[in-house]
Amino acid sequence: MRARDTGASRRLIRWIPAIAAPIAIGVGVVLVPMQANAAVDLPDLTPAELLEFAASSEVEALSGTIEQRSELGIPDLSGLTGTMGGGSTGGSGDLGQGDGDGGGGDAAASATDLDDLISLATGTHTAKVYLDGSNARLQVLDRLAERNVYLSEEGAWIYDSAEKAATHLTVDQAALDALEAEAQAHADEAREQLEAELGAPLPTPEQVLDEALAKLDQTTDVSVGTDGRVAGREVYELVLEPRDAETLIGEITVAIDGDTGVALAASVTARGADEPAFSVEFTDVSFEAPDASVFAFTPPEGTEVSEHVVPIPTAAELEQRKAQAEAESGGETPRPVVHGDGWSAVVELPAAAVGAAGFDGEAAAMLGSLTERVDGGRILSTSLVTVLITDDGRVLAGAVTADRLLDAAATGR
Amino acid sequence: MSSREVHDGPLVLDARGGGGGTLSLLGSELLTLFRRRRTWALLGALALIPILIAVAVRLSGGPPTGRGPAFLDQITNNGFFVGVTAILVAIPLFLPLTIGVVAGDAIAGEASHGTLRYLLIAPAGRIRLLLVKYLAAAVFCVAAPLTVVVVGTLIGWALFPIGPVTLLSGATVGIGDALLRLLAIAAYVTVSLLGMSAIGLFLSTLTTVPVGAMAATAILAVVSQIMDALPQLEWLHPWLFTHYWLGFGDLMREPVVWDSFADNAVLQAGYLVVFGALAVSRFLTKDVLS
C-alpha cells in the first residue's frame, strides 16, 4: 500500500512543472500591465491648465510607434474586396444594379478609395512616426507591404510598396512665403485697427482659451480624468463628454504626456460602450531626434513617379476667387445644409452635389453590401456615425441614430 | 523504416558511454538525424520550392505587378527575391510539415522501434533525452529555412540578374546588406518554428505511433493559421503560435523594425516553456513498455 502511495504522489509531483508553467505565464500576463499602470500621480491640473500646458508643448523631434484600432461595427470586407474582380460581382442592392460596367477607370479608382477608407475603419493598423523639425515621416506597416509619407521643406513624397507608385508633391516656396508675409501683414493691420477701436490690447491667449472653454461647457462636460500610462510614460487624461443625449458619442479622451505636453493617445467611445470604437495611441515613443537617413527618399528604380506641383495663388488671386465664389453661390450651386447644432448636428448634402461623384460599379456593390435598406433610402450605421442615402439622392450624416436622420430627411429639420 | 540499423546504433552506444554528457549525446543524435535518408528527402523537398519558382518565372516571364504572392513580381528584376518568395510560400504549409515530421518522430519514433527502452536504461535520464531530442529538432529548424534561402539565392543568382535591392520602404540597399537581411529572415523563421517543435515533442511523448504525432503537429499549425485569419477570434490572435509567422516582412523595411522579431521570440518562448513542461511531466510519468 505504502509503496503505491509514494508512487502516486511522485507521479503527481512530476506533473507540477506542466501545471506551474501556464500559471506562471498567466500571472505574468496579468501582473505586468497592472504594475505598469500602478501609482501614476501627476500634479493636479484643471482642464484649462491642462490645455494650456499642451499648447505650450515644444517638442521638435520624436519617433515612435502608433497603433490605430477601429471597432465601428462595419463588417470586415478586407478578404472580400481583394477577390472582387469586375464591377458586377455581389451587388446585393439596387445601388449596385445601376450601371453594370459603365464606370470604367473612374469606378475602379473610387472602389480603391472606398476600399482604403473601409480598411482604415476596420481592424488594427500599426505605423511608425518620425519627426524632426520640418522633416516628418509616417510609415504605415502593412503585412509584407508598406505605405510611406515623407514631408520636408522641399515637398512631400507618398510611396506605396504594393502599387510600386510614388507621388511627389511640391510647392513653390517663394510664392508660399510671399502669401504668408501678406497674410501676416493683413493680420497685423486688422489687429492694430481693432486695438485702436477697442482702446485696449486684444485678449491674451489664456483669456481666449477660457472663453472657448466656457462656450464648450454649454454642450460638453470637460474634465481631467485619472492619470495613466501610455507607452510607458505618465499621462494626463482629458475627457470630453457630450451633454446632448441624442448623439451616439459617449466620450472622447485624449492622453497628454505629463512631461512634454504632447498628446500620446486619443479615443472615441460610443454611448454605452465599454471599449473605444476608435483609438489611436503611441505604443512606444522617444523624444530623441531620429537619424537623418530616416527622412531621405529617392524613388527606387521601376517605380511609377507622378509629379504634382501644388499651385499657390497670390493674395490678389485669392481675393478674386473669393469674390467669384460669392457670386456663384447666389446662383444654382447647392451647398451642404446643417440641421440642429452641437453634437447631434446632421449634415445634409443635396442631391446635385453628390450626383457627379456618385458611386458606380464595384464601389456601388460594396456600398450595397455595407448599407441596410430602410423605408426611404439606405442606411450605413456604425457605432459612432450614421449615414443615410435617401432614394432621391440626398446624403445625410451625423453622430446620431438612424431615426434622427430619417426624421431630418423627412422634415428638413 | 529502413534506416533502423543506423538509427539505434550510435545513439545507444554513446548513451551507454555516459561520460561525454549531453553534448556527445546531442552529437550522436544529430548524426543520426542527418544520416537519415528521410531528413535529406525533407530538405530536398524544401530546396525544390525556390527551384520551381525560379524556373517557372524564368520560363513564363513573371506575373504582372501586384499578382501572386508578394515579391514574386520582382524576381525578374532581381534574383535576390527568389529566396524571399520561397520562404513566403514555404511558411504556411511546407516548413511546418517538415518540422512536424522531425519533432513528432522524436520520442514516438524511438518507442515504435522499441529503442526507447534501451535509451532509458542508460544513465542518460529522461529529461536529458528530451532535451537532446528537442535540441536536435531545433537544429533542423535552423537547417530547413536556411536550405530554402541558400538554394533560393543560388538559383536566383544563376537565372536572374542580381543587384541592389529595393526594400518595402522604397529605400535601396546593396546586395551584401540584402543578403544579411535574408539571413535574418531565416533566423526569424527558425525562431517561429521553435514553439511548434515543442508542441511536436509533447505530442510525440503521448503516443507510440510517430505518424500520429507528426500529423497532429502539422494539422495544429494549419488550424492555428485558419484561426488567425478569422476576425471573430481577434482576441485570440496574439496567442496563436503562428500569429507572427509572416512578420518577417518587417526585416525588409528601412529602418528595420525589430518589434515583431521580439514579440515572436517572446511568444515562442512561452510555447516552449508550456509544452516543454508538459512534455517533461508526461515523459517522466510515462510507462515505457517498448
XYZ file of C-alpha atoms in Angstrom:
703
model
C 0.000 0.000 0.000
C 2.624 2.434 1.115
C 4.827 1.882 -1.895
C 1.867 2.543 -4.134
C 1.073 5.787 -2.321
C 4.542 7.181 -2.769
C 4.426 6.111 -6.394
C 1.219 8.055 -6.959
C 2.440 11.174 -5.162
C 5.685 11.019 -7.107
C 3.662 10.980 -10.286
C 1.739 13.978 -9.076
C 4.940 15.844 -8.273
C 6.161 15.232 -11.786
C 3.117 16.959 -13.221
C 3.890 20.091 -11.218
C 6.012 21.775 -13.931
C 3.274 21.220 -16.505
C 0.743 22.929 -14.241
C 3.095 25.599 -12.937
C 4.308 26.852 -16.342
C 0.936 28.083 -17.681
C 0.049 29.523 -14.264
C 3.330 31.439 -14.115
C 2.755 32.836 -17.600
C -0.853 33.716 -16.781
C 0.189 35.551 -13.619
C 2.878 37.374 -15.559
C 0.426 38.449 -18.249
C -1.947 39.867 -15.630
C 0.643 41.403 -13.310
C 2.950 43.178 -15.760
C 0.314 45.583 -17.143
C -1.022 46.151 -13.611
C 2.455 47.059 -12.461
C 2.813 49.392 -15.402
C -0.424 51.210 -14.584
C 0.136 51.364 -10.853
C 0.822 54.551 -8.944
C 0.727 57.312 -11.505
C 0.145 60.569 -9.668
C 0.883 63.760 -11.564
C 0.274 67.209 -10.045
C -3.427 68.087 -10.385
C -4.460 70.425 -13.191
C -7.773 71.938 -14.210
C -8.884 71.343 -17.810
C -7.868 74.894 -18.732
C -4.404 74.489 -17.224
C -4.001 71.135 -18.964
C -4.935 72.611 -22.361
C -2.553 75.484 -21.819
C 0.189 73.053 -20.846
C -0.431 71.009 -24.001
C -0.465 74.127 -26.173
C 2.882 75.273 -24.790
C 4.476 71.949 -25.681
C 7.733 72.450 -27.533
C 8.612 69.066 -28.903
C 10.612 69.330 -32.111
C 11.687 65.741 -32.598
C 10.211 62.374 -31.799
C 9.977 58.860 -33.107
C 7.545 56.203 -32.083
C 5.038 53.530 -32.955
C 1.359 54.306 -33.306
C -1.404 51.780 -33.133
C -4.815 52.615 -34.525
C -7.827 50.459 -33.705
C -11.350 50.692 -35.057
C -14.406 48.794 -33.896
C -17.029 50.740 -35.746
C -19.263 47.755 -36.297
C -18.713 47.666 -40.056
C -18.233 44.148 -41.400
C -14.594 43.449 -42.240
C -14.550 43.198 -46.015
C -10.795 43.089 -46.494
C -10.950 39.451 -47.582
C -13.914 40.089 -49.824
C -12.743 43.204 -51.606
C -9.440 41.646 -52.603
C -11.207 38.979 -54.632
C -13.804 41.186 -56.225
C -12.661 41.345 -59.803
C -15.095 43.151 -62.079
C -17.844 45.548 -61.303
C -20.697 43.104 -61.445
C -19.920 40.836 -58.505
C -22.026 40.639 -55.418
C -24.297 43.635 -55.977
C -26.794 42.946 -53.243
C -28.891 46.035 -53.633
C -30.496 48.349 -56.117
C -27.468 50.638 -55.881
C -25.243 48.036 -57.477
C -27.555 47.427 -60.387
C -27.478 50.985 -61.630
C -24.963 50.575 -64.425
C -23.021 47.360 -64.596
C -19.625 48.291 -66.015
C -20.321 51.791 -67.171
C -17.803 53.448 -64.886
C -14.580 52.105 -66.337
C -11.458 53.700 -64.893
C -13.253 56.078 -62.578
C -15.252 53.298 -60.999
C -12.100 51.321 -60.338
C -10.439 54.332 -58.753
C -13.350 55.124 -56.499
C -13.577 51.460 -55.499
C -9.936 51.520 -54.399
C -10.509 54.706 -52.445
C -13.550 53.213 -50.776
C -11.520 50.095 -50.053
C -8.838 52.209 -48.380
C -11.459 54.004 -46.329
C -13.045 50.769 -45.178
C -9.683 49.256 -44.353
C -8.995 52.271 -42.145
C -12.351 51.891 -40.451
C -11.873 48.231 -39.579
C -9.233 46.306 -37.703
C -5.859 47.387 -36.381
C -3.113 49.348 -38.073
C 0.429 49.982 -36.957
C 2.572 52.853 -38.113
C 5.886 54.413 -37.235
C 6.170 58.171 -36.906
C 9.365 60.162 -37.177
C 9.562 63.882 -36.608
C 12.497 66.260 -36.610
C 11.934 69.949 -37.171
C 10.394 70.380 -40.603
C 11.063 66.761 -41.577
C 8.396 64.185 -40.883
C 7.680 60.643 -41.952
C 4.725 58.347 -41.478
C 5.418 54.699 -42.171
C 2.301 52.506 -42.235
C 3.331 48.904 -41.643
C 1.129 46.583 -43.646
C 1.730 42.861 -43.841
C 4.533 42.408 -46.400
C 3.855 45.894 -47.723
C 4.301 49.462 -46.629
C 2.921 52.931 -47.246
C 5.072 55.958 -46.576
C 4.545 59.670 -46.408
C 7.689 61.811 -46.299
C 7.354 65.523 -45.574
C 10.172 68.002 -45.840
C 10.708 71.615 -46.827
C 11.233 70.546 -50.427
C 7.813 68.941 -50.651
C 6.213 65.607 -49.948
C 6.689 62.056 -51.193
C 3.992 59.418 -50.954
C 5.210 55.883 -51.619
C 3.134 52.707 -51.777
C 5.141 49.480 -51.984
C 2.181 47.338 -53.060
C 1.370 49.616 -56.005
C 5.039 50.457 -56.623
C 3.950 54.033 -57.106
C 5.438 57.241 -55.796
C 3.808 60.660 -55.813
C 5.869 63.786 -55.442
C 4.096 66.915 -54.246
C 5.974 70.180 -54.437
C 5.038 73.754 -53.684
C 6.609 76.933 -54.930
C 8.361 78.030 -51.749
C 8.785 81.653 -52.847
C 5.081 82.006 -53.625
C 4.194 80.417 -50.305
C 6.468 82.787 -48.412
C 5.001 85.763 -50.210
C 1.472 84.633 -49.353
C 2.415 84.095 -45.731
C 4.029 87.520 -45.452
C 0.976 89.156 -46.952
C -1.376 87.283 -44.634
C 0.758 88.307 -41.687
C 0.673 91.932 -42.765
C -3.117 91.768 -43.102
C -3.456 90.214 -39.678
C -1.232 92.876 -38.084
C -3.176 95.603 -39.779
C -6.500 94.176 -38.612
C -5.167 93.797 -35.117
C -3.970 97.383 -34.915
C -7.281 98.591 -36.231
C -9.177 96.503 -33.690
C -6.993 97.614 -30.809
C -7.489 101.216 -31.805
C -11.259 100.728 -31.858
C -11.396 98.867 -28.544
C -8.897 101.174 -26.921
C -7.288 98.160 -25.239
C -4.950 95.336 -26.230
C -6.540 92.187 -27.610
C -7.317 89.401 -25.102
C -4.402 87.158 -24.192
C -4.410 83.553 -25.385
C -5.420 82.447 -21.888
C -8.490 84.657 -21.983
C -9.410 83.312 -25.392
C -8.990 79.786 -24.094
C -11.166 80.463 -21.047
C -13.853 81.917 -23.245
C -13.706 78.962 -25.633
C -13.911 76.548 -22.715
C -16.899 78.396 -21.295
C -18.612 78.122 -24.658
C -17.693 74.457 -24.970
C -19.098 73.860 -21.496
C -22.619 74.539 -22.778
C -22.529 71.403 -24.909
C -19.754 69.357 -23.388
C -18.540 68.326 -19.983
C -14.766 68.818 -19.982
C -12.820 67.207 -17.174
C -9.423 65.785 -16.299
C -9.646 62.035 -15.726
C -7.382 59.731 -13.767
C -3.698 59.823 -14.605
C -2.485 56.812 -16.521
C 0.345 55.480 -18.568
C 0.736 55.435 -22.342
C 3.823 53.951 -23.984
C 5.409 53.752 -20.542
C 5.025 57.485 -19.910
C 2.858 59.167 -17.284
C -0.042 60.975 -18.893
C -2.933 63.251 -18.019
C -6.307 62.280 -19.377
C -8.584 64.938 -20.825
C -12.175 63.736 -21.049
C -14.877 65.333 -23.197
C -18.413 64.119 -22.592
C -21.243 65.454 -24.758
C -24.169 66.736 -22.678
C -26.501 66.067 -25.605
C -28.298 62.753 -25.113
C -29.160 62.401 -28.794
C -25.630 61.809 -30.038
C -24.058 58.370 -30.378
C -20.753 59.605 -28.950
C -20.284 58.731 -25.299
C -16.926 60.285 -24.575
C -13.702 61.415 -26.150
C -10.464 61.067 -24.232
C -7.060 62.494 -25.026
C -3.949 61.407 -23.149
C -1.418 64.197 -22.705
C 2.144 63.444 -21.710
C 2.785 64.790 -18.225
C 6.344 65.747 -19.077
C 6.277 67.231 -22.577
C 2.606 68.038 -23.149
C 2.418 66.003 -26.341
C -0.840 64.140 -26.988
C 0.069 60.450 -26.850
C -3.336 58.818 -27.286
C -6.884 59.629 -28.254
C -10.016 57.546 -28.313
C -13.712 57.895 -29.057
C -16.169 55.699 -27.207
C -19.769 55.203 -28.251
C -22.532 55.869 -25.741
C -22.999 52.844 -23.504
C -19.944 51.019 -24.823
C -17.004 49.920 -22.668
C -14.340 49.675 -25.336
C -13.484 52.643 -27.579
C -14.861 52.455 -31.109
C -11.853 54.287 -32.443
C -8.495 54.781 -30.828
C -5.027 55.947 -31.744
C -2.151 55.597 -29.346
C 1.587 55.506 -29.147
C 2.809 52.080 -28.081
C 6.300 53.431 -27.704
C 7.767 56.865 -28.122
C 11.125 58.561 -27.812
C 11.812 62.288 -27.907
C 15.285 61.980 -29.333
C 15.910 63.207 -32.867
C 15.774 60.279 -35.295
C 18.633 59.611 -37.673
C 18.581 61.906 -40.703
C 18.676 58.925 -43.084
C 15.148 58.034 -41.958
C 13.791 61.057 -43.834
C 15.695 60.530 -47.064
C 13.720 59.232 -50.009
C 14.580 58.739 -53.649
C 12.098 56.749 -55.688
C 13.560 53.303 -56.395
C 14.037 52.048 -59.920
C 10.967 50.682 -61.617
C 8.643 52.943 -59.683
C 5.898 54.912 -61.331
C 6.554 58.500 -60.281
C 3.888 61.140 -60.678
C 4.835 64.745 -60.095
C 2.335 67.276 -58.803
C 3.006 70.916 -58.196
C 0.557 72.364 -55.711
C -0.363 75.793 -57.054
C 0.000 78.639 -54.586
C -2.184 81.584 -55.502
C -1.117 85.116 -54.699
C -3.218 87.188 -52.321
C -4.839 89.031 -55.204
C -5.869 85.752 -56.822
C -7.356 84.586 -53.527
C -9.467 87.735 -53.301
C -10.616 87.200 -56.834
C -11.591 83.573 -56.161
C -13.495 84.571 -53.052
C -15.456 87.132 -54.989
C -16.127 84.591 -57.722
C -17.350 82.007 -55.223
C -19.652 84.548 -53.619
C -21.076 85.489 -56.974
C -21.708 81.851 -57.813
C -23.284 80.903 -54.518
C -26.084 83.303 -55.267
C -26.913 81.048 -58.189
C -27.524 77.348 -58.515
C -24.631 75.588 -56.735
C -26.117 73.529 -53.902
C -24.436 73.778 -50.518
C -24.465 71.405 -47.562
C -27.179 72.168 -45.034
C -26.704 71.642 -41.309
C -29.705 70.657 -39.221
C -29.528 71.105 -35.480
C -26.357 72.029 -33.653
C -23.775 70.742 -31.215
C -23.085 67.037 -31.034
C -26.326 65.947 -32.662
C -25.976 68.139 -35.762
C -26.897 66.479 -39.050
C -25.193 67.449 -42.298
C -27.217 67.145 -45.465
C -25.674 67.119 -48.935
C -28.242 67.994 -51.577
C -28.741 65.544 -54.419
C -26.888 67.557 -57.058
C -23.700 67.825 -55.002
C -23.372 64.071 -54.725
C -24.641 63.181 -58.153
C -21.450 63.845 -60.059
C -19.257 61.987 -57.600
C -21.761 59.152 -57.167
C -20.596 55.584 -56.908
C -21.000 53.022 -59.600
C -19.786 49.545 -60.457
C -17.729 47.828 -57.810
C -17.941 50.717 -55.386
C -21.701 50.587 -55.534
C -21.678 46.858 -54.961
C -19.533 47.321 -51.889
C -21.688 50.164 -50.650
C -24.694 47.951 -51.218
C -23.298 45.233 -49.008
C -22.375 47.713 -46.266
C -25.680 49.509 -46.092
C -29.080 48.422 -44.940
C -32.333 49.064 -46.751
C -34.814 51.206 -44.841
C -38.011 52.990 -45.736
C -36.917 55.949 -47.839
C -33.289 55.073 -48.513
C -30.246 53.102 -47.421
C -28.562 53.381 -44.048
C -24.951 52.810 -43.161
C -24.793 52.596 -39.416
C -21.624 52.394 -37.363
C -21.262 52.726 -33.646
C -20.284 56.407 -33.943
C -21.673 57.777 -37.195
C -24.762 57.084 -39.252
C -25.149 57.883 -42.939
C -28.444 57.919 -44.803
C -28.632 57.918 -48.587
C -32.170 58.793 -49.498
C -33.883 57.443 -52.582
C -33.928 60.932 -54.099
C -30.134 61.109 -53.864
C -29.561 63.279 -50.793
C -26.931 62.180 -48.288
C -27.388 62.867 -44.569
C -24.766 62.116 -41.981
C -24.273 62.701 -38.294
C -23.236 61.193 -34.991
C -26.852 60.349 -34.280
C -29.257 57.429 -34.537
C -30.855 56.314 -37.801
C -34.252 57.549 -36.609
C -32.928 61.062 -36.131
C -31.531 61.025 -39.688
C -34.786 59.736 -41.161
C -36.617 62.418 -39.223
C -34.273 65.110 -40.542
C -34.637 63.805 -44.083
C -38.415 63.856 -43.863
C -38.975 67.151 -42.050
C -35.868 69.048 -43.144
C -35.106 69.995 -39.560
C 11.783 2.418 -41.503
C 14.732 1.170 -43.456
C 17.336 3.117 -41.561
C 16.750 1.323 -38.312
C 20.261 -0.065 -38.020
C 21.729 3.373 -38.433
C 19.108 4.776 -36.184
C 19.714 2.918 -32.976
C 23.372 2.073 -33.365
C 25.485 5.058 -32.358
C 22.941 6.643 -30.096
C 22.689 3.656 -27.753
C 26.420 3.165 -27.625
C 27.156 6.762 -26.835
C 24.416 6.936 -24.291
C 25.907 3.957 -22.540
C 29.259 5.613 -22.566
C 27.622 8.285 -20.414
C 30.778 10.220 -19.599
C 30.556 12.526 -22.627
C 27.369 14.028 -21.225
C 24.659 15.895 -23.000
C 26.899 17.272 -25.719
C 28.085 13.930 -27.012
C 24.541 12.618 -26.759
C 23.429 15.584 -28.852
C 26.255 14.969 -31.298
C 25.242 11.404 -31.888
C 21.584 12.370 -32.096
C 22.384 14.965 -34.773
C 24.495 12.454 -36.609
C 21.564 10.053 -36.556
C 19.148 12.744 -37.698
C 21.265 13.942 -40.597
C 22.269 10.435 -41.648
C 18.661 9.508 -42.216
C 17.518 9.470 -45.781
C 14.194 10.952 -44.663
C 15.834 14.113 -43.347
C 17.551 14.666 -46.671
C 14.308 13.997 -48.503
C 12.614 16.690 -46.411
C 15.376 19.212 -47.037
C 15.393 18.281 -50.724
C 11.663 18.918 -50.970
C 12.190 22.336 -49.360
C 15.007 23.109 -51.795
C 12.660 22.300 -54.677
C 10.397 25.238 -53.775
C 12.797 28.050 -54.809
C 13.979 25.999 -57.789
C 10.417 25.540 -59.057
C 9.595 29.208 -58.503
C 12.729 30.419 -60.269
C 12.334 28.087 -63.240
C 8.636 28.876 -63.615
C 9.251 32.642 -63.532
C 12.173 32.268 -65.923
C 10.044 30.346 -68.422
C 6.872 32.412 -68.176
C 8.389 35.827 -67.651
C 6.823 36.648 -64.299
C 3.407 37.913 -63.272
C 2.199 41.477 -63.709
C 2.711 43.781 -60.732
C 0.518 43.006 -57.787
C -0.439 39.430 -58.722
C 0.656 36.247 -56.985
C 2.460 36.165 -53.643
C 4.294 39.308 -52.550
C 7.767 39.771 -54.072
C 7.040 37.293 -56.926
C 6.771 40.118 -59.461
C 10.229 41.389 -58.513
C 12.105 38.195 -59.307
C 12.694 39.000 -62.976
C 14.465 42.222 -61.968
C 16.431 40.763 -59.103
C 17.221 37.107 -58.360
C 17.542 38.017 -54.679
C 13.783 37.817 -54.358
C 13.663 34.095 -55.223
C 14.750 33.248 -51.669
C 12.285 35.697 -50.091
C 9.374 34.454 -52.202
C 10.276 30.821 -51.500
C 10.298 31.432 -47.731
C 6.937 33.172 -48.047
C 5.495 30.219 -49.977
C 7.034 27.604 -47.665
C 5.924 29.110 -44.349
C 2.220 28.267 -44.265
C 2.479 24.541 -45.042
C 5.783 23.037 -46.199
C 8.005 24.180 -43.349
C 5.520 23.216 -40.602
C 5.091 19.851 -42.305
C 8.806 19.055 -42.168
C 9.104 20.299 -38.579
C 6.078 18.185 -37.697
C 7.811 15.107 -39.103
C 11.062 15.697 -37.214
C 9.564 16.817 -33.876
C 6.681 14.353 -33.940
C 9.076 11.492 -34.532
C 11.405 12.418 -31.662
C 10.080 10.165 -28.868
C 7.317 8.249 -30.627
C 9.769 7.064 -33.291
C 12.081 5.524 -30.690
C 9.095 3.996 -28.948
C 7.763 2.442 -32.133
C 11.196 0.988 -32.924
C 11.459 -0.464 -29.471
C 14.639 1.507 -28.880
C 13.291 3.890 -26.263
C 13.738 1.286 -23.529
C 17.410 0.902 -24.267
C 17.927 4.626 -24.325
C 16.397 4.880 -20.879
C 18.395 2.007 -19.393
C 21.448 4.137 -19.974
C 22.115 6.749 -17.298
C 21.145 9.425 -19.783
C 17.989 10.242 -17.865
C 14.636 11.052 -19.301
C 14.903 14.826 -19.047
C 18.261 14.790 -20.747
C 16.922 12.598 -23.540
C 14.024 15.037 -24.058
C 16.425 17.972 -24.081
C 18.652 16.339 -26.647
C 15.694 15.409 -28.837
C 14.406 18.987 -28.668
C 17.799 20.468 -29.487
C 18.106 18.164 -32.488
C 14.684 19.330 -33.703
C 15.844 22.939 -33.144
C 18.903 22.324 -35.299
C 16.574 21.080 -38.012
C 14.566 24.312 -37.559
C 17.781 26.161 -38.419
C 18.619 23.908 -41.347
C 15.202 23.970 -43.026
C 14.766 27.742 -43.664
C 18.476 28.070 -44.342
C 18.153 25.470 -47.098
C 15.338 27.470 -48.676
C 17.159 30.813 -48.662
C 20.561 29.427 -49.691
C 19.155 27.386 -52.576
C 16.892 30.316 -53.458
C 19.787 32.755 -53.604
C 21.929 30.388 -55.662
C 19.234 29.618 -58.203
C 18.217 33.274 -58.332
C 21.817 34.219 -58.956
C 22.088 31.611 -61.700
C 18.923 32.531 -63.577
C 18.397 36.252 -62.990
C 20.422 39.423 -62.617
C 21.335 40.252 -59.031
C 21.842 43.786 -57.850
C 20.868 46.428 -55.302
C 17.592 45.530 -53.613
C 14.575 47.802 -53.196
C 13.083 47.365 -49.735
C 9.426 47.727 -48.797
C 10.082 51.295 -47.627
C 11.310 52.261 -51.073
C 14.918 52.548 -49.947
C 17.560 50.698 -51.951
C 20.366 48.765 -50.271
C 23.386 46.921 -51.636
C 23.276 43.185 -52.221
C 25.532 42.494 -49.223
C 23.171 44.259 -46.842
C 20.246 42.493 -48.520
C 21.804 39.053 -48.062
C 22.357 39.817 -44.370
C 18.672 40.662 -44.146
C 17.859 37.374 -45.858
C 19.861 35.537 -43.197
C 17.961 37.482 -40.545
C 14.730 36.329 -42.203
C 15.928 32.719 -41.994
C 16.669 33.301 -38.300
C 13.207 34.801 -37.847
C 11.636 31.706 -39.397
C 13.785 29.450 -37.192
C 12.533 31.249 -34.093
C 8.981 30.993 -35.458
C 9.261 27.211 -35.649
C 10.728 26.639 -32.155
C 7.378 26.831 -30.375
C 5.886 24.403 -32.846
C 8.774 21.986 -32.252
C 7.957 21.993 -28.530
C 4.345 21.158 -29.338
C 5.520 18.342 -31.621
C 7.816 16.982 -28.908
C 4.978 16.938 -26.390
C 2.623 15.183 -28.825
C 5.412 12.727 -29.517
C 5.519 11.692 -25.851
C 1.811 10.917 -25.924
C 1.899 8.090 -28.427
C 3.959 5.247 -29.779
C 2.684 5.863 -33.315
C 5.019 8.508 -34.820
C 2.742 9.245 -37.783
C 0.015 10.306 -35.368
C 2.255 12.833 -33.638
C 3.605 14.140 -36.961
C 0.160 14.613 -38.475
C -1.245 16.190 -35.311
C 1.607 18.716 -35.189
C 1.232 19.727 -38.820
C -2.560 19.945 -38.510
C -2.250 22.163 -35.424
C -0.131 24.584 -37.442
C -2.772 24.766 -40.164
C -5.649 25.117 -37.682
C -3.773 27.882 -35.885
C -3.332 29.787 -39.154
C -7.001 29.412 -40.023
C -7.983 30.777 -36.621
C -5.554 33.637 -37.159
C -7.469 34.566 -40.312
C -10.877 34.719 -38.614
C -11.658 38.261 -37.468
C -14.191 36.886 -34.964
C -11.330 35.373 -32.950
C -9.311 38.577 -32.815
C -8.812 38.378 -29.046
C -7.088 35.051 -29.531
C -4.745 36.084 -32.341
C -1.758 37.344 -30.305
C -1.709 33.984 -28.513
C -1.536 31.777 -31.603
C 1.915 30.362 -32.297
C 1.514 31.108 -35.995
C 0.490 34.749 -35.423
C 3.849 36.348 -36.255
C 4.925 33.849 -38.910
C 4.534 36.338 -41.769
C 6.003 39.187 -39.721
C 9.432 38.625 -41.273
C 8.497 41.354 -43.760
C 9.484 43.813 -41.021
C 13.112 42.924 -41.738
C 12.638 44.268 -45.283
C 11.904 47.787 -44.057
C 14.218 50.742 -43.646
C 14.964 51.276 -40.808
C 14.470 47.635 -39.796
C 11.522 47.172 -37.450
C 12.519 44.630 -34.799
C 9.233 44.733 -32.830
C 7.747 41.665 -34.464
C 11.014 39.743 -34.058
C 10.953 40.412 -30.318
C 7.217 39.710 -29.951
C 7.632 36.487 -31.887
C 10.570 35.366 -29.732
C 8.622 36.013 -26.508
C 5.587 34.129 -27.839
C 7.659 31.146 -28.986
C 9.490 31.085 -25.639
C 6.097 30.899 -23.937
C 5.088 27.922 -26.059
C 8.473 26.327 -25.406
C 8.062 26.667 -21.635
C 4.469 25.415 -21.523
C 4.802 22.490 -23.907
C 8.326 21.676 -22.726
C 6.996 21.379 -19.176
C 4.082 19.271 -20.407
C 6.459 17.010 -22.313
C 8.737 16.612 -19.275
C 5.835 15.788 -16.972
C 4.307 13.381 -19.408
C 7.594 11.674 -20.194
C 8.596 11.339 -16.523
C 5.308 9.672 -15.629
C 5.076 7.558 -18.765
C 5.344 3.776 -18.557
C 7.872 2.883 -21.202
C 6.996 -0.599 -22.371
C 8.726 -0.714 -25.705
